[in-house]
Amino acid sequence: MFASMQSYQVAHPAFITNDPTGGAMGLLCASLLLNHASGADELLALVERLCETQPNPYWVLQSALAGPVDPNSFSISEVRPVPWATNDVTKKFANNLGGLLRRAVQLGSVAADSLDALRVLANAIEFACVLSYAQVPNLLVGGSLTPLLAVVSPDADTVLDSSARGSLPLMHSAMDNWIASKLQRTVRERLENAVEDKGAAEAFLLQTVPFSAGAKEKRLERSRLLVEKTPEALEYLIPKVDLTHGPQDLSGPVALVLLDLLKTTMAQSYSQWFDHHARHCGFLAPRRGNTSKRFCIEANLVTTLVLAVLDEQESEVSYDDFLKRLETRFGIAVGPTTLTRSMAPRASESELELNRDALADLLTRLGLARAYSDNTTEVLNPLKIWNVR
């Protein structure tokens, strides 16, 4: 179905042999669905639906290559926990992501066009992984969601877009802080009582082998040169000596040096991973290049956003309620709110209102919202209106 090997590829259950997604995205989403959304029944219902004869060319291939498939031969053999769902705020976020995935899976079993529903499922899976990157680090370190202002207009020269671009460094900084905190714990475990000894810290760094999996000799040489310079970097990060206090804990500065080593020697940084998948699911603009990158809401992401917000039993919700849930559950802001008014640079009220109206118009044009003459808008549930069988 999808050209990229980084996409969740399902044409028919008979073709599934392993998880071809990058970064174990399929494993994460399976854990979110089964652990936090009770999605086992919906998942098995989707498999059963895909084992029925479908009016698409994939069944011709299935008949020729795989033969008949019994839906009862599929089962859930293992449910793995989500490693970052460790406290109340992260478990709540995992529940919200799991709910999105459960509804996307359910859409595949009830929609008349199973291929369109599977495309939505693919988008939802990628978007759930992107949101995990964007929000989990700050939830674990700071206990709150990172504010993400998403624009609908393609224009990149407004203050609104500048404000949307400002969300990106905050998000990547939260990821850096999270990784650094994990490295700091490792440093304390390794150095133990010598964590306040500058000589021991330098010796530890000089013995460090930077990440270089699959690297060629040129990259390995660059890694060695970086390690040789780590004492200089450590010296820069160590606070000035305060004679009124005792020895200082050096695990923090050492962790920051290790973080720099990791980021410099990786073949592809985690920010590049995020850019690729956020663009692919329609959450980051522009599609190419590194200039003026900003969060956005493209047409292919809209159905996923609606599934993320509306519960199964709801036929529709007001547009204002839709926006409020999007912000409180996932940190995504569109119109004028307390969150968007506090961003720097701050977009004007008129820009934020136009952005909010642009999303309402997009929802209406895609058949996922209904506008009334009294200037109110209702967002419609795809599970209720998508040509349900």
Short mmCIF file of C-alpha atoms in Angstrom, two decimals:
data_model
loop_
_atom_site.label_atom_id
_atom_site.label_comp_id
_atom_site.label_asym_id
_atom_site.label_seq_id
_atom_site.Cartn_x
_atom_site.Cartn_y
_atom_site.Cartn_z
CA MET A 1 0.00 0.00 0.00
CA PHE A 2 2.74 2.46 0.87
CA ALA A 3 5.91 3.28 -1.02
CA SER A 4 8.10 3.85 2.01
CA MET A 5 9.41 0.97 4.13
CA GLN A 6 9.05 3.34 7.09
CA SER A 7 5.26 3.20 6.77
CA TYR A 8 3.06 0.62 8.43
CA GLN A 9 2.52 -1.82 5.57
CA VAL A 10 -0.57 -4.01 5.61
CA ALA A 11 -2.30 -5.22 2.45
CA HIS A 12 -3.61 -8.51 3.81
CA PRO A 13 -2.79 -10.51 6.96
CA ALA A 14 -1.22 -13.25 4.84
CA PHE A 15 1.56 -10.85 3.88
CA ILE A 16 2.57 -9.97 7.45
CA THR A 17 5.90 -11.55 8.43
CA ASN A 18 7.54 -8.98 10.73
CA ASP A 19 7.48 -5.33 11.74
CA PRO A 20 9.11 -3.31 8.91
CA THR A 21 8.70 0.05 10.65
CA GLY A 22 11.67 2.17 11.68
CA GLY A 23 12.34 2.71 15.37
CA ALA A 24 10.02 -0.16 16.41
CA MET A 25 7.03 2.07 15.72
CA GLY A 26 4.74 -0.90 15.22
CA LEU A 27 5.80 -2.37 18.57
CA LEU A 28 5.14 0.89 20.42
CA CYS A 29 1.68 1.30 18.89
CA ALA A 30 0.78 -2.33 19.54
CA SER A 31 1.71 -1.81 23.21
CA LEU A 32 -0.32 1.42 23.40
CA LEU A 33 -3.33 -0.24 21.78
CA LEU A 34 -3.33 -3.43 23.83
CA ASN A 35 -2.12 -2.13 27.21
CA HIS A 36 -3.84 1.24 27.45
CA ALA A 37 -6.88 1.03 25.18
CA SER A 38 -8.19 -2.54 25.53
CA GLY A 39 -7.95 -2.83 21.78
CA ALA A 40 -7.60 -6.60 21.43
CA ASP A 41 -11.20 -7.12 20.28
CA GLU A 42 -10.98 -4.31 17.71
CA LEU A 43 -7.68 -5.65 16.43
CA LEU A 44 -9.02 -9.17 15.92
CA ALA A 45 -12.15 -7.72 14.29
CA LEU A 46 -9.92 -5.87 11.81
CA VAL A 47 -8.03 -9.06 11.00
CA GLU A 48 -11.34 -10.86 10.45
CA ARG A 49 -12.50 -8.09 8.14
CA LEU A 50 -9.27 -8.26 6.12
CA CYS A 51 -9.74 -11.99 5.70
CA GLU A 52 -13.07 -11.35 3.94
CA THR A 53 -13.13 -10.93 0.17
CA GLN A 54 -12.39 -7.28 -0.61
CA PRO A 55 -13.15 -5.34 -3.83
CA ASN A 56 -9.52 -4.38 -4.44
CA PRO A 57 -6.54 -5.78 -6.41
CA TYR A 58 -4.75 -7.00 -3.28
CA TRP A 59 -7.11 -9.94 -3.08
CA VAL A 60 -6.01 -11.10 -6.51
CA LEU A 61 -2.43 -11.15 -5.24
CA GLN A 62 -3.49 -12.83 -2.00
CA SER A 63 -5.32 -15.59 -3.84
CA ALA A 64 -2.33 -16.26 -6.09
CA LEU A 65 0.42 -16.04 -3.46
CA ALA A 66 -1.10 -16.97 -0.11
CA GLY A 67 -4.31 -18.84 -0.75
CA PRO A 68 -7.27 -18.73 1.66
CA VAL A 69 -6.66 -17.37 5.14
CA ASP A 70 -8.52 -18.39 8.28
CA PRO A 71 -9.05 -15.45 10.67
CA ASN A 72 -9.08 -17.85 13.60
CA SER A 73 -5.44 -18.66 12.91
CA PHE A 74 -4.45 -15.20 14.15
CA SER A 75 -4.07 -14.43 17.84
CA ILE A 76 -2.31 -11.98 20.16
CA SER A 77 0.62 -13.95 21.52
CA GLU A 78 2.38 -11.27 23.59
CA VAL A 79 1.55 -7.87 25.05
CA ARG A 80 4.57 -5.77 25.95
CA PRO A 81 4.38 -2.79 28.33
CA VAL A 82 5.04 0.77 27.18
CA PRO A 83 8.43 1.57 28.78
CA TRP A 84 7.77 5.29 29.32
CA ALA A 85 4.29 4.95 30.86
CA THR A 86 5.62 5.04 34.43
CA ASN A 87 3.56 7.69 36.25
CA ASP A 88 0.06 9.17 36.22
CA VAL A 89 0.69 11.82 33.55
CA THR A 90 2.45 9.47 31.13
CA LYS A 91 -0.17 6.75 31.66
CA LYS A 92 -2.91 9.28 30.88
CA PHE A 93 -1.07 10.29 27.71
CA ALA A 94 -0.62 6.61 26.76
CA ASN A 95 -4.37 6.11 27.26
CA ASN A 96 -5.10 9.01 24.90
CA LEU A 97 -2.77 7.65 22.23
CA GLY A 98 -4.18 4.16 22.71
CA GLY A 99 -7.70 5.52 22.26
CA LEU A 100 -6.68 7.09 18.94
CA LEU A 101 -5.26 3.77 17.75
CA ARG A 102 -8.27 1.77 18.94
CA ARG A 103 -10.63 4.00 16.98
CA ALA A 104 -8.39 3.88 13.89
CA VAL A 105 -8.35 0.07 14.07
CA GLN A 106 -12.11 0.01 14.57
CA LEU A 107 -12.57 2.21 11.49
CA GLY A 108 -10.82 -0.46 9.44
CA SER A 109 -13.34 -3.10 10.48
CA VAL A 110 -16.52 -1.03 10.00
CA ALA A 111 -15.79 1.27 7.02
CA ALA A 112 -17.06 0.20 3.61
CA ASP A 113 -13.67 0.94 2.01
CA SER A 114 -11.09 -1.02 3.97
CA LEU A 115 -8.14 0.42 2.01
CA ASP A 116 -8.99 4.02 2.87
CA ALA A 117 -9.43 2.97 6.49
CA LEU A 118 -6.03 1.26 6.46
CA ARG A 119 -4.44 4.45 5.15
CA VAL A 120 -5.94 6.28 8.11
CA LEU A 121 -4.59 3.57 10.42
CA ALA A 122 -1.11 3.98 8.90
CA ASN A 123 -1.30 7.73 9.43
CA ALA A 124 -2.56 7.30 13.01
CA ILE A 125 0.29 4.95 13.86
CA GLU A 126 2.91 7.34 12.53
CA PHE A 127 1.25 10.30 14.24
CA ALA A 128 1.11 8.45 17.58
CA CYS A 129 4.85 7.81 17.39
CA VAL A 130 5.52 11.45 16.45
CA LEU A 131 3.45 12.64 19.42
CA SER A 132 5.30 10.23 21.71
CA TYR A 133 8.57 11.89 20.67
CA ALA A 134 7.06 15.36 21.05
CA GLN A 135 5.46 14.94 24.47
CA VAL A 136 6.87 12.03 26.50
CA PRO A 137 10.26 13.63 27.37
CA ASN A 138 8.66 16.77 28.82
CA LEU A 139 6.02 14.72 30.63
CA LEU A 140 8.75 12.66 32.31
CA VAL A 141 11.12 15.55 33.08
CA GLY A 142 8.75 18.49 33.55
CA GLY A 143 5.39 16.83 34.15
CA SER A 144 3.55 18.80 31.45
CA LEU A 145 2.85 18.73 27.72
CA THR A 146 5.05 20.70 25.33
CA PRO A 147 2.87 23.38 23.65
CA LEU A 148 2.69 22.76 19.88
CA LEU A 149 1.11 25.50 17.76
CA ALA A 150 0.00 24.02 14.43
CA VAL A 151 -0.81 26.21 11.41
CA VAL A 152 -3.19 25.45 8.58
CA SER A 153 -2.17 28.19 6.13
CA PRO A 154 0.72 27.41 3.73
CA ASP A 155 2.14 30.93 4.19
CA ALA A 156 5.44 30.81 6.10
CA ASP A 157 6.07 34.56 6.49
CA THR A 158 3.66 35.46 9.29
CA VAL A 159 4.21 35.91 13.01
CA LEU A 160 1.86 32.94 13.46
CA ASP A 161 4.32 30.71 11.61
CA SER A 162 7.22 32.14 13.57
CA SER A 163 5.37 31.21 16.74
CA ALA A 164 4.75 27.70 15.36
CA ARG A 165 8.46 27.37 14.54
CA GLY A 166 9.26 28.29 18.14
CA SER A 167 7.63 25.08 19.36
CA LEU A 168 10.24 22.92 17.61
CA PRO A 169 13.36 23.88 19.63
CA LEU A 170 11.35 23.52 22.85
CA MET A 171 10.37 19.99 21.85
CA HIS A 172 13.90 18.92 20.81
CA SER A 173 15.34 20.51 23.96
CA ALA A 174 12.99 18.41 26.08
CA MET A 175 14.26 15.28 24.30
CA ASP A 176 17.88 16.35 24.96
CA ASN A 177 17.11 16.90 28.65
CA TRP A 178 15.43 13.50 28.94
CA ILE A 179 18.35 11.65 27.35
CA ALA A 180 20.82 13.64 29.47
CA SER A 181 18.92 12.67 32.63
CA LYS A 182 19.18 8.99 31.68
CA LEU A 183 22.89 9.40 30.92
CA GLN A 184 23.38 11.12 34.26
CA ARG A 185 21.93 8.13 36.10
CA THR A 186 24.30 5.86 34.18
CA VAL A 187 27.30 8.05 35.06
CA ARG A 188 26.41 7.92 38.75
CA GLU A 189 26.13 4.14 38.59
CA ARG A 190 29.50 3.83 36.86
CA LEU A 191 31.50 6.36 38.90
CA GLU A 192 29.78 5.69 42.24
CA ASN A 193 31.85 7.43 44.96
CA ALA A 194 34.16 9.04 42.38
CA VAL A 195 31.36 11.16 40.91
CA GLU A 196 32.90 14.26 42.55
CA ASP A 197 36.43 13.49 41.33
CA LYS A 198 37.34 15.54 38.25
CA GLY A 199 40.20 13.19 37.35
CA ALA A 200 37.92 10.17 37.47
CA ALA A 201 35.33 11.98 35.34
CA GLU A 202 37.94 12.84 32.69
CA ALA A 203 39.27 9.27 32.69
CA PHE A 204 35.75 7.94 32.25
CA LEU A 205 35.13 10.22 29.27
CA LEU A 206 38.47 9.36 27.63
CA GLN A 207 37.58 5.67 27.83
CA THR A 208 34.14 6.26 26.31
CA VAL A 209 33.44 4.79 22.88
CA PRO A 210 30.92 7.03 21.07
CA PHE A 211 28.01 5.55 19.17
CA SER A 212 29.31 4.44 15.76
CA ALA A 213 27.28 1.39 14.73
CA GLY A 214 27.92 0.65 11.09
CA ALA A 215 30.24 3.62 10.81
CA LYS A 216 33.05 3.77 8.31
CA GLU A 217 36.65 4.56 9.23
CA LYS A 218 36.17 8.29 8.67
CA ARG A 219 33.36 8.45 11.19
CA LEU A 220 35.30 6.31 13.65
CA GLU A 221 38.27 8.68 13.39
CA ARG A 222 36.02 11.65 14.03
CA SER A 223 34.65 9.85 17.09
CA ARG A 224 38.17 9.34 18.43
CA LEU A 225 39.02 13.01 17.94
CA LEU A 226 35.87 14.06 19.75
CA VAL A 227 36.69 11.85 22.73
CA GLU A 228 40.15 13.43 22.97
CA LYS A 229 38.52 16.85 23.28
CA THR A 230 36.04 15.87 25.98
CA PRO A 231 38.19 17.10 28.92
CA GLU A 232 38.00 20.59 27.39
CA ALA A 233 34.24 20.35 27.09
CA LEU A 234 33.99 19.06 30.66
CA GLU A 235 36.07 21.99 31.92
CA TYR A 236 33.67 24.39 30.21
CA LEU A 237 30.60 22.78 31.80
CA ILE A 238 31.92 22.45 35.37
CA PRO A 239 30.67 25.30 37.59
CA LYS A 240 33.16 27.65 39.20
CA VAL A 241 34.63 26.29 42.44
CA ASP A 242 32.75 27.53 45.48
CA LEU A 243 35.01 27.34 48.52
CA THR A 244 32.04 27.58 50.88
CA HIS A 245 30.69 24.23 49.72
CA GLY A 246 32.11 20.76 49.43
CA PRO A 247 33.03 18.83 46.24
CA GLN A 248 30.61 19.10 43.34
CA ASP A 249 28.61 16.31 41.70
CA LEU A 250 30.04 16.08 38.16
CA SER A 251 27.50 13.61 36.79
CA GLY A 252 25.48 16.41 35.15
CA PRO A 253 28.38 17.93 33.16
CA VAL A 254 29.64 14.45 32.19
CA ALA A 255 26.15 13.52 30.94
CA LEU A 256 26.03 16.67 28.77
CA VAL A 257 29.39 15.79 27.22
CA LEU A 258 28.15 12.27 26.50
CA LEU A 259 24.99 13.73 24.95
CA ASP A 260 27.07 15.89 22.60
CA LEU A 261 29.19 12.88 21.65
CA LEU A 262 26.09 10.83 20.95
CA LYS A 263 24.42 13.49 18.79
CA THR A 264 27.58 14.26 16.82
CA THR A 265 28.46 10.69 15.95
CA MET A 266 25.00 9.34 15.08
CA ALA A 267 24.49 8.70 11.37
CA GLN A 268 20.96 10.12 11.64
CA SER A 269 19.94 12.30 14.58
CA TYR A 270 16.69 11.76 16.40
CA SER A 271 15.53 15.20 15.26
CA GLN A 272 15.94 14.00 11.65
CA TRP A 273 13.86 10.93 12.48
CA PHE A 274 11.15 13.20 13.85
CA ASP A 275 11.25 15.50 10.81
CA HIS A 276 10.84 12.57 8.41
CA HIS A 277 7.84 11.01 10.12
CA ALA A 278 6.16 14.28 11.10
CA ARG A 279 6.30 15.38 7.47
CA HIS A 280 5.08 12.00 6.26
CA CYS A 281 1.95 12.08 8.42
CA GLY A 282 1.19 15.75 7.63
CA PHE A 283 2.27 17.40 10.90
CA LEU A 284 5.39 19.31 9.80
CA ALA A 285 5.93 21.78 6.96
CA PRO A 286 7.50 22.29 4.52
CA ARG A 287 7.73 18.87 2.93
CA ARG A 288 11.37 19.45 1.90
CA GLY A 289 14.28 21.49 3.19
CA ASN A 290 15.30 22.69 6.65
CA THR A 291 14.17 26.32 6.47
CA SER A 292 11.00 27.64 8.10
CA LYS A 293 10.09 24.29 9.63
CA ARG A 294 6.86 24.55 11.60
CA PHE A 295 4.04 22.40 12.91
CA CYS A 296 1.10 22.22 10.55
CA ILE A 297 -2.15 20.36 9.92
CA GLU A 298 -2.35 18.98 6.38
CA ALA A 299 -5.41 17.35 4.85
CA ASN A 300 -4.10 13.79 5.28
CA LEU A 301 -3.80 14.32 9.05
CA VAL A 302 -7.32 15.66 9.66
CA THR A 303 -9.14 12.31 9.96
CA THR A 304 -6.49 11.15 12.43
CA LEU A 305 -7.00 14.28 14.55
CA VAL A 306 -10.77 13.73 14.64
CA LEU A 307 -10.31 10.08 15.70
CA ALA A 308 -7.89 11.28 18.39
CA VAL A 309 -10.53 13.55 19.92
CA LEU A 310 -13.98 11.98 19.43
CA ASP A 311 -14.89 8.90 21.45
CA GLU A 312 -16.58 5.92 19.80
CA GLN A 313 -20.07 6.67 21.11
CA GLU A 314 -20.05 10.33 20.04
CA SER A 315 -21.62 11.26 16.71
CA GLU A 316 -20.37 14.85 16.85
CA VAL A 317 -18.86 17.47 19.15
CA SER A 318 -18.76 21.23 18.92
CA TYR A 319 -15.74 22.72 17.19
CA ASP A 320 -14.70 24.57 20.36
CA ASP A 321 -14.81 21.33 22.34
CA PHE A 322 -12.79 19.61 19.62
CA LEU A 323 -10.03 22.26 19.89
CA LYS A 324 -10.06 22.14 23.70
CA ARG A 325 -9.61 18.34 23.74
CA LEU A 326 -6.85 18.55 21.14
CA GLU A 327 -4.93 20.93 23.39
CA THR A 328 -5.52 19.23 26.75
CA ARG A 329 -4.90 15.67 25.50
CA PHE A 330 -1.99 16.23 23.12
CA GLY A 331 -0.74 19.80 23.58
CA ILE A 332 -1.73 20.82 20.03
CA ALA A 333 -3.08 24.38 19.81
CA VAL A 334 -4.70 26.05 16.80
CA GLY A 335 -6.62 29.19 17.81
CA PRO A 336 -6.37 31.92 20.47
CA THR A 337 -5.96 30.34 23.91
CA THR A 338 -3.97 31.06 27.05
CA LEU A 339 -1.31 28.72 25.69
CA THR A 340 -0.90 30.36 22.28
CA ARG A 341 -1.02 33.88 23.74
CA SER A 342 1.99 33.07 25.93
CA MET A 343 4.22 31.86 23.08
CA ALA A 344 7.18 33.89 21.83
CA PRO A 345 7.00 35.40 19.33
CA ARG A 346 3.32 35.92 20.03
CA ALA A 347 0.91 35.72 17.10
CA SER A 348 -1.85 38.32 16.95
CA GLU A 349 -5.43 37.52 17.89
CA SER A 350 -6.52 37.98 14.29
CA GLU A 351 -3.89 35.52 12.99
CA LEU A 352 -4.89 32.92 15.57
CA GLU A 353 -8.58 33.36 14.77
CA LEU A 354 -7.92 33.02 11.03
CA ASN A 355 -5.93 29.85 11.74
CA ARG A 356 -8.78 28.43 13.80
CA ASP A 357 -11.27 29.27 11.04
CA ALA A 358 -9.00 27.72 8.39
CA LEU A 359 -9.02 24.38 10.24
CA ALA A 360 -12.82 24.52 10.56
CA ASP A 361 -13.05 25.17 6.82
CA LEU A 362 -10.70 22.27 6.07
CA LEU A 363 -12.76 19.92 8.25
CA THR A 364 -15.93 21.00 6.45
CA ARG A 365 -14.44 20.55 2.98
CA LEU A 366 -13.30 17.04 3.90
CA GLY A 367 -16.78 16.11 5.13
CA LEU A 368 -15.71 15.85 8.77
CA ALA A 369 -17.55 18.93 10.03
CA ARG A 370 -20.93 20.57 9.55
CA ALA A 371 -21.24 24.38 9.54
CA TYR A 372 -24.53 26.02 10.51
CA SER A 373 -25.99 29.41 9.62
CA ASP A 374 -25.56 30.71 13.18
CA ASN A 375 -21.77 30.50 12.74
CA THR A 376 -21.40 27.30 14.78
CA THR A 377 -19.58 24.19 13.60
CA GLU A 378 -19.83 20.55 14.67
CA VAL A 379 -17.06 18.01 14.10
CA LEU A 380 -18.38 14.63 12.89
CA ASN A 381 -17.14 11.19 13.90
CA PRO A 382 -15.73 9.13 10.99
CA LEU A 383 -16.86 5.97 12.78
CA LYS A 384 -20.45 7.15 12.28
CA ILE A 385 -20.35 8.68 8.79
CA TRP A 386 -17.64 6.84 6.82
CA ASN A 387 -19.94 4.64 4.76
CA VAL A 388 -20.27 2.25 7.66
CA ARG A 389 -21.21 -1.26 6.56
#
